[in-house]
Structure formats: structure tokens, C-alpha cells
CSV table of C-alpha atoms in Angstrom, one decimal:
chain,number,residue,atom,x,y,z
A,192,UNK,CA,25.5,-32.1,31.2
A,193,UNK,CA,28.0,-29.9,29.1
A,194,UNK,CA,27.7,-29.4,25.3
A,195,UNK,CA,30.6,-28.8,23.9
A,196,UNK,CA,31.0,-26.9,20.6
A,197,UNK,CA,31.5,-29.7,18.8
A,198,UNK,CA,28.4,-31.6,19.5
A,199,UNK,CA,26.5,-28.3,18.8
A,200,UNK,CA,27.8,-28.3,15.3
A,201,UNK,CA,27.4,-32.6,15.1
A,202,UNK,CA,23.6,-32.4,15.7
A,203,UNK,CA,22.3,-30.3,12.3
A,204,UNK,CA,24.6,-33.0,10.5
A,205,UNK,CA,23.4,-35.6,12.5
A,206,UNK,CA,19.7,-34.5,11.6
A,207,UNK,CA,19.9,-34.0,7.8
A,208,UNK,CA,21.6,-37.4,7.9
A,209,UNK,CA,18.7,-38.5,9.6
A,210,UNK,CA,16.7,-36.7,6.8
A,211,UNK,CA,19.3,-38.4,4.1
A,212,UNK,CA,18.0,-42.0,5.8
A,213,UNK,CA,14.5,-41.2,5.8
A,214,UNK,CA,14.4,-40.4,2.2
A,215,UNK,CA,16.7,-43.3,1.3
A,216,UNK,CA,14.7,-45.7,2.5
A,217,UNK,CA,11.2,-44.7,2.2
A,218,UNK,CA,12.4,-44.2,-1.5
A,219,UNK,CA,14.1,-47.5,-1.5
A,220,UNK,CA,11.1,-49.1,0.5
A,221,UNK,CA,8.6,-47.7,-2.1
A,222,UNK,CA,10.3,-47.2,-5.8
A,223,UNK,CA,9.5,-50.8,-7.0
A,224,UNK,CA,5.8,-50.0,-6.4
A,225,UNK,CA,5.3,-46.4,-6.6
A,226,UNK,CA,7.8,-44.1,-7.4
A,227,UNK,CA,5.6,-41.1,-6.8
A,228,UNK,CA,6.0,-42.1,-3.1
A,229,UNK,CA,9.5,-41.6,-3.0
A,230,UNK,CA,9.2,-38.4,-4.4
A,231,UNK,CA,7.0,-37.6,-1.9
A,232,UNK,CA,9.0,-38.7,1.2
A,233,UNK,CA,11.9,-36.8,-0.4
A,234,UNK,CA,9.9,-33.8,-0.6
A,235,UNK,CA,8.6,-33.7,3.1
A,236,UNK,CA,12.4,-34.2,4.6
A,237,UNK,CA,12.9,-30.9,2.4
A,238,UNK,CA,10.1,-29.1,3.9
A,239,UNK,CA,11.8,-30.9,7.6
A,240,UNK,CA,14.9,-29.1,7.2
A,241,UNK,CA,13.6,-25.9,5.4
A,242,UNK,CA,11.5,-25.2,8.3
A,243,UNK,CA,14.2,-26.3,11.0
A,244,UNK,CA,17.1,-23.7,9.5
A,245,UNK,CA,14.1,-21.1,9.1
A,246,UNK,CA,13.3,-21.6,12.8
A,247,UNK,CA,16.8,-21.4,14.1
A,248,UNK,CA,17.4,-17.9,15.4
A,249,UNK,CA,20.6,-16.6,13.4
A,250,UNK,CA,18.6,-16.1,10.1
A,251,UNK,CA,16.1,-13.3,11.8
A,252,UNK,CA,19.0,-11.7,14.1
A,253,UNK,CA,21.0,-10.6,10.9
A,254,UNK,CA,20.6,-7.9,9.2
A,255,UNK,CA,18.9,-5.3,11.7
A,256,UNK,CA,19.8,-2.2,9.5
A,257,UNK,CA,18.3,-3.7,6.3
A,258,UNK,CA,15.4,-5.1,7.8
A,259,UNK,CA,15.0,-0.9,9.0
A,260,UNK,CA,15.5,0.0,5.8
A,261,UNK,CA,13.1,-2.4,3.7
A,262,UNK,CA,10.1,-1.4,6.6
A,263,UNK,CA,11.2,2.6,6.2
A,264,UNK,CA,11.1,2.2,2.5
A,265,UNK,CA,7.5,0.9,2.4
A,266,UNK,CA,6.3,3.2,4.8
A,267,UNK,CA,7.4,6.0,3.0
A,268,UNK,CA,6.0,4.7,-0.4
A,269,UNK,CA,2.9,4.1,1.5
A,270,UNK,CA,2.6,7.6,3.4
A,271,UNK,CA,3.8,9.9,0.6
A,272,UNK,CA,1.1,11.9,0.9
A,273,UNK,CA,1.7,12.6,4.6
A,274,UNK,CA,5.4,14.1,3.8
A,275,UNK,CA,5.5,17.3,4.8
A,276,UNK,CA,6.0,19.6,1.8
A,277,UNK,CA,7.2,22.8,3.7
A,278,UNK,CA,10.5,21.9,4.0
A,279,UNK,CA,12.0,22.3,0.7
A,280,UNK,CA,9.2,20.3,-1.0
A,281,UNK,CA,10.3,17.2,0.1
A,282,UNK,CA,7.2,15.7,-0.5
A,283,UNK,CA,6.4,16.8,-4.0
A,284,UNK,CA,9.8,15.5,-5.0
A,285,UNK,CA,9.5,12.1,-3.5
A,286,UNK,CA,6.5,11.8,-5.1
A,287,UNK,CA,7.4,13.0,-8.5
A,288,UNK,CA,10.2,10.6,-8.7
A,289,UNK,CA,8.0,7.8,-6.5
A,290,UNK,CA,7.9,5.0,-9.4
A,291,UNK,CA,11.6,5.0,-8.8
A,292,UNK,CA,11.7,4.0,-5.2
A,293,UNK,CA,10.6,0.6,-6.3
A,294,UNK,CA,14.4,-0.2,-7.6
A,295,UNK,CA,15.6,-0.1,-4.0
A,296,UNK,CA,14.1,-3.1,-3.2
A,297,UNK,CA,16.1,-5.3,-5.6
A,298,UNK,CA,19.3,-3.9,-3.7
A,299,UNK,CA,17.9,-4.6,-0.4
A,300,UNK,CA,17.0,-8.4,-1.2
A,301,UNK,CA,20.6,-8.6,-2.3
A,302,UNK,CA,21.7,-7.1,0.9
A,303,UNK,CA,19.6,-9.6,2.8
A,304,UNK,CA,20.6,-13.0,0.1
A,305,UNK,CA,24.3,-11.9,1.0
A,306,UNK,CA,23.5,-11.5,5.0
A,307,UNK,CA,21.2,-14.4,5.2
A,308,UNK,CA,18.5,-12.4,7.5
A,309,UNK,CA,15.5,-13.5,7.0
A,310,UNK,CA,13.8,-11.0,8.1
A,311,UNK,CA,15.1,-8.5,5.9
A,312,UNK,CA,13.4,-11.0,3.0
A,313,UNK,CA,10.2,-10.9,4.9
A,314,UNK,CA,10.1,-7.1,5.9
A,315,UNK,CA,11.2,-5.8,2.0
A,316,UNK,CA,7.3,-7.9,1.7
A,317,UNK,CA,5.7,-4.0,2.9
A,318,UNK,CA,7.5,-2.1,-0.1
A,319,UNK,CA,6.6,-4.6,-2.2
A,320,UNK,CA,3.4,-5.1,-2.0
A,321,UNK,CA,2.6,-1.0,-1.5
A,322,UNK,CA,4.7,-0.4,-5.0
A,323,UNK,CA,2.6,-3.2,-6.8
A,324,UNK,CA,-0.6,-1.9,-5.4
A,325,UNK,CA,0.7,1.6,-6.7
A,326,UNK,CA,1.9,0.7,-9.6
A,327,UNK,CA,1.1,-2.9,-10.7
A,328,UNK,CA,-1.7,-1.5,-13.0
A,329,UNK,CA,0.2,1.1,-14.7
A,330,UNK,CA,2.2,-2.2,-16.1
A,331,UNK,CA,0.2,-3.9,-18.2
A,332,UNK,CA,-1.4,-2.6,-21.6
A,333,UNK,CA,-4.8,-1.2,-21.1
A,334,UNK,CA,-5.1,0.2,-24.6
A,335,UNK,CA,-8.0,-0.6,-26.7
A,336,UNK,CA,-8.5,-0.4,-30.4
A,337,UNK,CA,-10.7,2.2,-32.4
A,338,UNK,CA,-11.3,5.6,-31.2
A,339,UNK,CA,-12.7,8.9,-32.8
A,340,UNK,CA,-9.8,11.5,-32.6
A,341,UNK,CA,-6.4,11.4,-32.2
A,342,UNK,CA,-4.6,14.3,-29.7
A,343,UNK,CA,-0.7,14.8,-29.4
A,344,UNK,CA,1.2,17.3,-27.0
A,345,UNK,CA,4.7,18.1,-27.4
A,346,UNK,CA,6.9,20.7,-26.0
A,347,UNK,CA,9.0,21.6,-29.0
A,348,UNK,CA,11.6,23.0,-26.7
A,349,UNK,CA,12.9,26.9,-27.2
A,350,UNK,CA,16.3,25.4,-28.0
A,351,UNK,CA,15.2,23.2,-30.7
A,352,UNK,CA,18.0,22.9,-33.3
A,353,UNK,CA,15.8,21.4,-35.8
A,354,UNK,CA,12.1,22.7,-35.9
A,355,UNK,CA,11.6,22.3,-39.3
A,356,UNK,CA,12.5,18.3,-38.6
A,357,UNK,CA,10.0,18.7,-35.5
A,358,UNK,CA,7.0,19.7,-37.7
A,359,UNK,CA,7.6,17.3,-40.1
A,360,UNK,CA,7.4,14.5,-37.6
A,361,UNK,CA,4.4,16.2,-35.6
A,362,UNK,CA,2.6,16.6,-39.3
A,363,UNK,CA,2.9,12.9,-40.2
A,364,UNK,CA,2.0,11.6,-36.7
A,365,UNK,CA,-1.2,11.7,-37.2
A,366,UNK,CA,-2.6,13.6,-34.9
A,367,UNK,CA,-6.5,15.4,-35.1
A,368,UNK,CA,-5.5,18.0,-32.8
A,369,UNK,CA,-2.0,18.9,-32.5
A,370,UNK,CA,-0.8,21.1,-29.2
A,371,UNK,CA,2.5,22.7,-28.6
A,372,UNK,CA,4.0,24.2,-26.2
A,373,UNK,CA,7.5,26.3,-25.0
A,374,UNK,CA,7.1,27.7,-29.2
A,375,UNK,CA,10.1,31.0,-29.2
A,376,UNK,CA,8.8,33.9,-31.2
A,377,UNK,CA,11.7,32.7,-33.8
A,378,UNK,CA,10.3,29.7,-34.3
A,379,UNK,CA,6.8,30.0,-34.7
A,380,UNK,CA,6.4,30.7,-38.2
A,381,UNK,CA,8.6,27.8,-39.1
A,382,UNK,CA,5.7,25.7,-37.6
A,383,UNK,CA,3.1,27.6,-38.8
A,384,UNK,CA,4.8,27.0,-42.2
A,385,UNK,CA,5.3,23.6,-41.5
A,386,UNK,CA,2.0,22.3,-40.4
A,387,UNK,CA,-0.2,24.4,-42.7
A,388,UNK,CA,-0.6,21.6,-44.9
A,389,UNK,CA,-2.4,19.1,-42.8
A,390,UNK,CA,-3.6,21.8,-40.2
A,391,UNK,CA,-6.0,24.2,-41.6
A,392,UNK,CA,-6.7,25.6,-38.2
A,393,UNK,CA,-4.4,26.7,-35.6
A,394,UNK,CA,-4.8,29.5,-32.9
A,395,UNK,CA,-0.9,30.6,-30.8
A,396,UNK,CA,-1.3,32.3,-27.5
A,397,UNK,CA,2.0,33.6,-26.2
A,398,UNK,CA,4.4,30.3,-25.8
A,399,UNK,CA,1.3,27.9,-26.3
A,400,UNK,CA,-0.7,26.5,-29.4
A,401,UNK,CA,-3.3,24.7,-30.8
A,402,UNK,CA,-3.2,22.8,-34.6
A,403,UNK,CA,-6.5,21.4,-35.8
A,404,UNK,CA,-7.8,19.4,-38.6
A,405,UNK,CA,-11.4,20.9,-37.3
A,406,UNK,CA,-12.4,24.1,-36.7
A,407,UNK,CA,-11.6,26.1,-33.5
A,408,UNK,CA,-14.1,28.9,-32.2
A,409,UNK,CA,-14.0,30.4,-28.7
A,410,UNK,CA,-10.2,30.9,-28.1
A,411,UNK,CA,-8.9,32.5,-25.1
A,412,UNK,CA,-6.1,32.6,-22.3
A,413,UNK,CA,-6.3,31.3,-19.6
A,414,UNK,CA,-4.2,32.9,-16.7
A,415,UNK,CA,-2.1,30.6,-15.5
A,416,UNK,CA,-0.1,33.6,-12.9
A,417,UNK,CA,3.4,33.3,-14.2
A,418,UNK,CA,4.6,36.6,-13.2
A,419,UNK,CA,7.6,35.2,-12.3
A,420,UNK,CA,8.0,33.1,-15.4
A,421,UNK,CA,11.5,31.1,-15.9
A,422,UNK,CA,13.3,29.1,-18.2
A,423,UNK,CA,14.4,29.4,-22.1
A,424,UNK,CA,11.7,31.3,-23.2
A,425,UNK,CA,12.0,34.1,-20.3
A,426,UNK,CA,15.9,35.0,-20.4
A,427,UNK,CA,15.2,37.8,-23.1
A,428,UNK,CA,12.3,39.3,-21.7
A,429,UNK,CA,11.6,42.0,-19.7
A,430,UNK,CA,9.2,41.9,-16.5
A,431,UNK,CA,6.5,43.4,-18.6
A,432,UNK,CA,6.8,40.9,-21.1
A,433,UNK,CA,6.7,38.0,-18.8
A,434,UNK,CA,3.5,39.1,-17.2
A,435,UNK,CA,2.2,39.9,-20.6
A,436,UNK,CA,3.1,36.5,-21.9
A,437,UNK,CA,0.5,33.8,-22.3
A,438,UNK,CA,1.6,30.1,-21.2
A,439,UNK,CA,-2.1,28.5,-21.6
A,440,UNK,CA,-5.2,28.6,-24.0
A,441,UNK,CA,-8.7,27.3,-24.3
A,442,UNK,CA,-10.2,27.0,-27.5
A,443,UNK,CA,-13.3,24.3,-28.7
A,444,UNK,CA,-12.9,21.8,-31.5
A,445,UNK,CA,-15.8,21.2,-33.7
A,446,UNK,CA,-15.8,17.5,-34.0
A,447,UNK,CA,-18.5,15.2,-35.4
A,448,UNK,CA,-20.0,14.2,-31.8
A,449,UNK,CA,-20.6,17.9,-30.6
A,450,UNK,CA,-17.9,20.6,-29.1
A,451,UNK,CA,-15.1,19.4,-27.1
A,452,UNK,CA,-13.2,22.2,-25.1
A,453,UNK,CA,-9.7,22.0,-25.1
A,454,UNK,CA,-6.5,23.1,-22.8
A,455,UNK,CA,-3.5,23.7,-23.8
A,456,UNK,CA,-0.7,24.6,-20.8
A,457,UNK,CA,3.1,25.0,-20.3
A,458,UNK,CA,3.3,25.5,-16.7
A,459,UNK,CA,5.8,27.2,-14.9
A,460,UNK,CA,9.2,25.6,-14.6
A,461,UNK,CA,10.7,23.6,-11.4
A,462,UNK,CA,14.1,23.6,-10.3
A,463,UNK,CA,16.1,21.7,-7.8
A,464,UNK,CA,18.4,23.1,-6.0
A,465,UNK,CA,21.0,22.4,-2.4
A,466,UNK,CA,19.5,25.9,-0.8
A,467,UNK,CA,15.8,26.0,-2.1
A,468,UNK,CA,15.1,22.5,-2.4
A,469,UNK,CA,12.4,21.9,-4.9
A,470,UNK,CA,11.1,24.8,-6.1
A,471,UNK,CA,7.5,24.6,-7.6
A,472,UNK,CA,5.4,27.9,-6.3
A,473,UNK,CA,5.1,29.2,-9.8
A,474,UNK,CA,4.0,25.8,-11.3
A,475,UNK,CA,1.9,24.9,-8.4
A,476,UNK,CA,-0.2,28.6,-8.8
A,477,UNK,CA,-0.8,28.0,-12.1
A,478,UNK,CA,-1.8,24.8,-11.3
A,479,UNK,CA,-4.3,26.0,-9.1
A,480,UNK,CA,-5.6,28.6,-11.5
A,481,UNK,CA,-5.8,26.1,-14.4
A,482,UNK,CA,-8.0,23.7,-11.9
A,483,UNK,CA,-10.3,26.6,-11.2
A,484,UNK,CA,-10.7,27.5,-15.0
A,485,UNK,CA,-11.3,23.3,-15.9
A,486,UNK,CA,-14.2,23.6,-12.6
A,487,UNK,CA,-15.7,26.5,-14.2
A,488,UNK,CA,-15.8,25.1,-17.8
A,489,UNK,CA,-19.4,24.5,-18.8
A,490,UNK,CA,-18.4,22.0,-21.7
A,491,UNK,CA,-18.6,18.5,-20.3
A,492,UNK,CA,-16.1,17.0,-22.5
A,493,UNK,CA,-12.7,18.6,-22.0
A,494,UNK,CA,-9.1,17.6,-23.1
A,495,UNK,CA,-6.1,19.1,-21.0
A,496,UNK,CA,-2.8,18.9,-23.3
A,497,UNK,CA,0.3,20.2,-22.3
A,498,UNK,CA,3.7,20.5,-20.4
A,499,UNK,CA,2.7,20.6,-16.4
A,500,UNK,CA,6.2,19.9,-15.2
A,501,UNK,CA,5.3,17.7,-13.1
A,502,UNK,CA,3.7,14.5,-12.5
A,503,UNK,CA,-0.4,13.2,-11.1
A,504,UNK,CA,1.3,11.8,-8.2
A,505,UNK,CA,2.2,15.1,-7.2
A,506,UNK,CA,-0.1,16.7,-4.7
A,507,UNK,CA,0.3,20.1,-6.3
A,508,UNK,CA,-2.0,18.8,-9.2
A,509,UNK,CA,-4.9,17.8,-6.9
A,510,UNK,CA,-7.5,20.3,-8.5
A,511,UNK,CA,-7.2,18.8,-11.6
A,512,UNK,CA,-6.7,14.9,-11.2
A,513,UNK,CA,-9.8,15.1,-8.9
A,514,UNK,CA,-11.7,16.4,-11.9
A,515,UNK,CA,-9.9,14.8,-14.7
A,516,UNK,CA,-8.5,11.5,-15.8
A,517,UNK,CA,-5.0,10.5,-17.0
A,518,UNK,CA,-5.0,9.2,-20.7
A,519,UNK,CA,-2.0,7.3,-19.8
A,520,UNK,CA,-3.0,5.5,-16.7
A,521,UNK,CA,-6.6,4.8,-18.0
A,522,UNK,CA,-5.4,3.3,-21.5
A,523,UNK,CA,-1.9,3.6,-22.1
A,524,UNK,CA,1.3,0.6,-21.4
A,525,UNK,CA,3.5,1.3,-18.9
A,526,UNK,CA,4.6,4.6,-17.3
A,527,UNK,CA,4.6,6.6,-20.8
A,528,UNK,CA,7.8,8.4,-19.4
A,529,UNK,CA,8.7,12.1,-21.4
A,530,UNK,CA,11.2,13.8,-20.4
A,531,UNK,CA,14.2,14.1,-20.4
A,532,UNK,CA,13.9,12.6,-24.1
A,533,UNK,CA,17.9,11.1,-24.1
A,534,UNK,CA,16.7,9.0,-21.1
A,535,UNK,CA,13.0,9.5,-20.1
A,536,UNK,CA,12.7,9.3,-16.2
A,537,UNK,CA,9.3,10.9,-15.6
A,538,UNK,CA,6.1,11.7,-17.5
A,539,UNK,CA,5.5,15.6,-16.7
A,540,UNK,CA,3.5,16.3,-20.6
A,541,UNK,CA,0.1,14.8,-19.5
A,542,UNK,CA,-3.1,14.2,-21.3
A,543,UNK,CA,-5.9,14.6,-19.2
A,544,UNK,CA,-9.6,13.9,-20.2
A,545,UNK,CA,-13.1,14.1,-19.1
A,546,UNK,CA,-16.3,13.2,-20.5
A,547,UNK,CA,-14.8,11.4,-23.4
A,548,UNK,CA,-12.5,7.7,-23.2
A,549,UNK,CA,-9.5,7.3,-23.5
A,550,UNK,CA,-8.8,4.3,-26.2
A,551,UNK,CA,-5.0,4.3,-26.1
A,552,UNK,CA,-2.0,6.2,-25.2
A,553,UNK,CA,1.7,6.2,-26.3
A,554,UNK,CA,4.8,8.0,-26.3
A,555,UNK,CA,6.1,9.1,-29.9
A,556,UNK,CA,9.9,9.5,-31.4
A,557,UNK,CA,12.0,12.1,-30.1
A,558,UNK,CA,12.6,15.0,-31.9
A,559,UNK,CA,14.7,17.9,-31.3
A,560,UNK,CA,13.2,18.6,-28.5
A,561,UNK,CA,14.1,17.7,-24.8
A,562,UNK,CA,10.7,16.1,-24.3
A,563,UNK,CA,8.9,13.5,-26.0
A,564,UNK,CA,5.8,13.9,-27.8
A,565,UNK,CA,2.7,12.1,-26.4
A,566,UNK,CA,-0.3,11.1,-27.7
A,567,UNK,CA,-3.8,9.3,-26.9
A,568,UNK,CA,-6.3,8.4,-28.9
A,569,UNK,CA,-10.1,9.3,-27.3
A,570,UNK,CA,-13.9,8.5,-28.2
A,571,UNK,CA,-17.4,9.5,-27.5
């Protein structure tokens, strides 16, 4: 027999009405003695017709380019570490900016809520579940009271209207040891000046130093090769100057559980552009050679402070995430984002920690610098 379109688009109406009856009169059969009946009949004819337009085939048809794109999206989250990084660096920039990837799943359901497909709902389920199982932890507040000293890192920034402002802050934050980083030859008496009161020990290596409320023994540089050093601090200076110019430090804190050595690094800049890509050779050598220097350390407590322009998801910093942990991710609240300080997008000024615990971590008021100051709070 023929179906014409009009009886195709009759029977759907004819069986919700059906549906309608059912739960009319089971309800109408059953309210006088228990009304949680009807509500149950009624609740059954939903499920009926949920599963009925679910299994019609129209729903899983649409969509085809969004249900690609939700299924690439979680693959790529997934497999970031597989991402070739030759070309251009592509996969040290996805990963540095890979928290991010998680808003384009919001667009997606509304791409698929406007289409209907259901199978674009069902496929964004990859990306969703690979972000959470990435990131799910980093959202809740792992931070813990007490704690035994108190460490903040801040890259003051070489163009830094206000230092004077930016050691008063850094003076009243708190902090037991204070490190800072990107400090111009201009500027570093003004914080010298400015945090002598609370600091009675400090130690400045090239563009990197250390404040202390406890005294420091056994300072020294650590080569961090930046013979190609770029950014603020290296317009002025000659190639001599650059290669002579210190970006990192060790030095130990005498604290009342025992030595603790500490790091202080500003490594070398990255820049993004059409031709190059991301380019990250001079921060990626230094963060090789500042792994090496953290394996050879014979202290087994050590605290890493400082600007490494980048963030631990990054492969580049595998030498030194595989021997130290991030104060943020082990006891901060949320993604402690740094820089850039008028709208923080990534965390690239890390705290990283071994042999001691990690209580708590935060992110403190901006200053006049481009970054934010961070800070963590550790114990014994």
C-alpha cells in the first residue's frame, strides 16, 4: 500500500495522542487511590516518546561537520603530547594555551541544540570527559591551612612605572623569601631600598634576585644559555653583555627545619609570530640546563621560583616537572593564571617544590608589572 505524506506526518501525532490517552486515563483510573501512580504512568509515556524521537534517524544524520569537530577536538586534547612540535611549535603552543580548548565545547553544544543532531551531543561527550580528566582537579581548592614559610615570585617587569609601589606591595605581602625577576639595572636599588626593611638578606644575580628574612649562604649562577637573550632587559646591551648577563641563581635559606636550596629563574622569552611560529629554543635550552642543575642538586628540599615563560603542560619543561612538583596544582584553587596581569590567560611564573609540601597557593594583586605575583605557602 502507498503512504502518502500526510499519513507519515499523522502517525507521530497519532502516537503521542496515544501517549496523551494512556496517561489520562491511567492517571484518571488511579488518582482517587494513589496519585503517585499517575505520576508514574505519566512518567513512563515520557520516557515512550523520548526514546521514539531519539530512535528516529533525523536527529543522528544532522550535523555531520559538528559531530567532526566535537570528536577532533577531544582527540587533540587527548593526544597533545603526540603533536608534532617541529613545525613551528605547534605543539608547545597548543599545549600552553590547552585549558582553553575546553570553551569550544560550549559553542559546539549550541551548534548541535540549534541543529538538533544528536550525535554531535553525544560525540562533544570525548572532549568532555578528556578536559575534566585534565583539568577537573585543578578546580577545586586543595589548599590547606598552616605551613612553615611563605615564598612569593614576581617578575617586576623592566617597564615598571611604579617600582617603588611594587616593593611596597611585595614588602607587606608577607612573604619569608621573596624572588624577583626581569629587575633593570635602574631599578634595582629602588628595591633594594625598598625592601631593606623587612629583608635583611638579599643576594641579585644579573636580572634575577633573592630577598630573605633568613640568611642565604652558597649563592651562585646558574647557566641558564641565554646567549641569545631577548626582551626589555636586552635592547641596550651589547652581545657581550648578554652572554655575561645572569638570568638564574641558586642560593640556600637557613630555615628552622635545616637548609632548603633555592632557584630563582627568568627564562628566556617566547614569541609568536606568522613566519616562525612559536618560538621557544632559547627558553627551552635553559630549561634543559636548569633541569640538569635541579638533578645535580644534592639538597633534597628545593624551591624553584621564577618567570619560565611557559607553562607544566608544556613538553619543553619535562626535566623539571618529572623531578619537581607544581605548588599550584598540588595545593592551590583553580588555574592560578599570571600573566598577562590586565587579563590573566596563562600561569607561566611557577612555584615548583620538592621535598617540602605545598600548604596553599594563590595569586597576589597586580602591581605595575605585567605579571602577577604568586605565592605558596610550604612545610616540612
Amino acid at each position: 500500500m502507498t503512504t502518502t505524506p500526510q499519513q507519515d506526518t499523522q502517525e507521530p501525532v497519532a502516537a503521542d495522542a496515544r501517549d496523551t490517552a494512556e496517561t489520562g486515563q491511567g492517571g484518571a483510573g488511579r488518582r482517587g487511590d494513589d496519585p503517585q501512580d499517575g505520576g508514574s504512568v505519566a512518567w513512563r509515556a515520557g520516557i515512550r516518546r523520548a526514546i521514539r524521537i531519539a530512535s528516529r534517524p533525523e536527529p543522528w544524520k544532522r550535523g555531520p561537520v559538528l559531530v567532526a569537530l566535537a570528536l577532533l577536538l577531544g582527540l587533540l586534547m587527548l593526544l597533545h603530547a603526540r603533536i608534532p612540535d617541529g613545525l613551528k611549535n605547534v605543539g608547545s603552543l597548543v599545549e600552553t594555551f590547552l585549558p582553553w580548548f575546553g570553551l569550544f565545547v560550549p559553542v559546539l553544544l549550541a551548534g548541535a541544540l540549534w541543529r538538533r543532531s544528536t550525535s554531535t551531543v553525544v560525540a562533544l561527550l570525548l572532549p568532555v570527559t578528556v578536559w575534566l580528566s585534565l583539568f577537573g582537579g585543578v578546580l577545586s581548592d586543595k589548599s590547606h591551612p598552616g605551613g612553615d614559610l611563605t615564598v612569593v615570585s614576581h617578575n617586576v617587569g623592566a617597564g615598571n612605572s611604579d617600582p617603588v609601589g611594587t616593593a611596597r606591595d611585595l614588602a607587606a605581602s608577607g612573604a619569608d623569601v621573596l624572588a624577583l625577576e626581569e629587575l633593570s639595572a635602574q631599578a634595582r636599588g629602588t628595591y633594594e631600598k625598598g625592601l631593606a626593611k623587612a629583608y635583611p638578606y638579599h643576594t641579585v644575580k644579573g636580572t634575577v634576585g633573592l630577598w630573605s628574612t633568613r640568611p642565604l649562604s652558597d649563592t651562585r649562577t646558574v647557566d641558564v644559555a641565554m646567549l641569545g637573550m631577548a626582551g626589555p632587559l636586552a635592547r641596550n646591551l651589547s652581545a657581550e653583555e648578554k652572554a655575561a648577563t645572569p638570568r638564574a641563581l641558586r642560593t640556600t635559606v637557613a630555615t628552622d627545619q635545616g637548609p632548603l636550596a633555592v632557584y630563582v629563574a627568568h627564562l628566556g622569552s617566547v614569541r609568536v609570530n606568522p613566519k616562525a611560529g612559536l618560538s621557544t629554543s632559547q627558553r627551552d635550552d635553559g630549561a634543559q640546563e636548569l633541569g640538569k642543575a635541579v638533578a645535580a642538586e644534592p639538597n633534597e628540599r628545593v624551591v624553584l621560583l621564577g618567570d619560565l615563560n611557559g607553562t607544566t603542560d608544556d613538553r619543553a619543561f619535562d626535566g623539571l616537572t618529572s623531578q619537581l612538583r607544581s605548588a599550584q596544582e598540588t595545593a592551590g584553587d583553580g588555574f592560578g593564571f599570571s600573566w598577562p596581569a590586565g587579563f590573566p590567560v596563562v600561569r607561566i611564573d611557577q612555584i615548583l617544590v620538592r621535598g617540602v609540601e605545598p600548604q596553599s597557593s594563590w595569586v597576589l594583586p597586580a602591581t605595575g608589572s605585567d605579571h602577577l605575583p604568586v605565592a605558596a605557602r610550604i612545610s616540612w
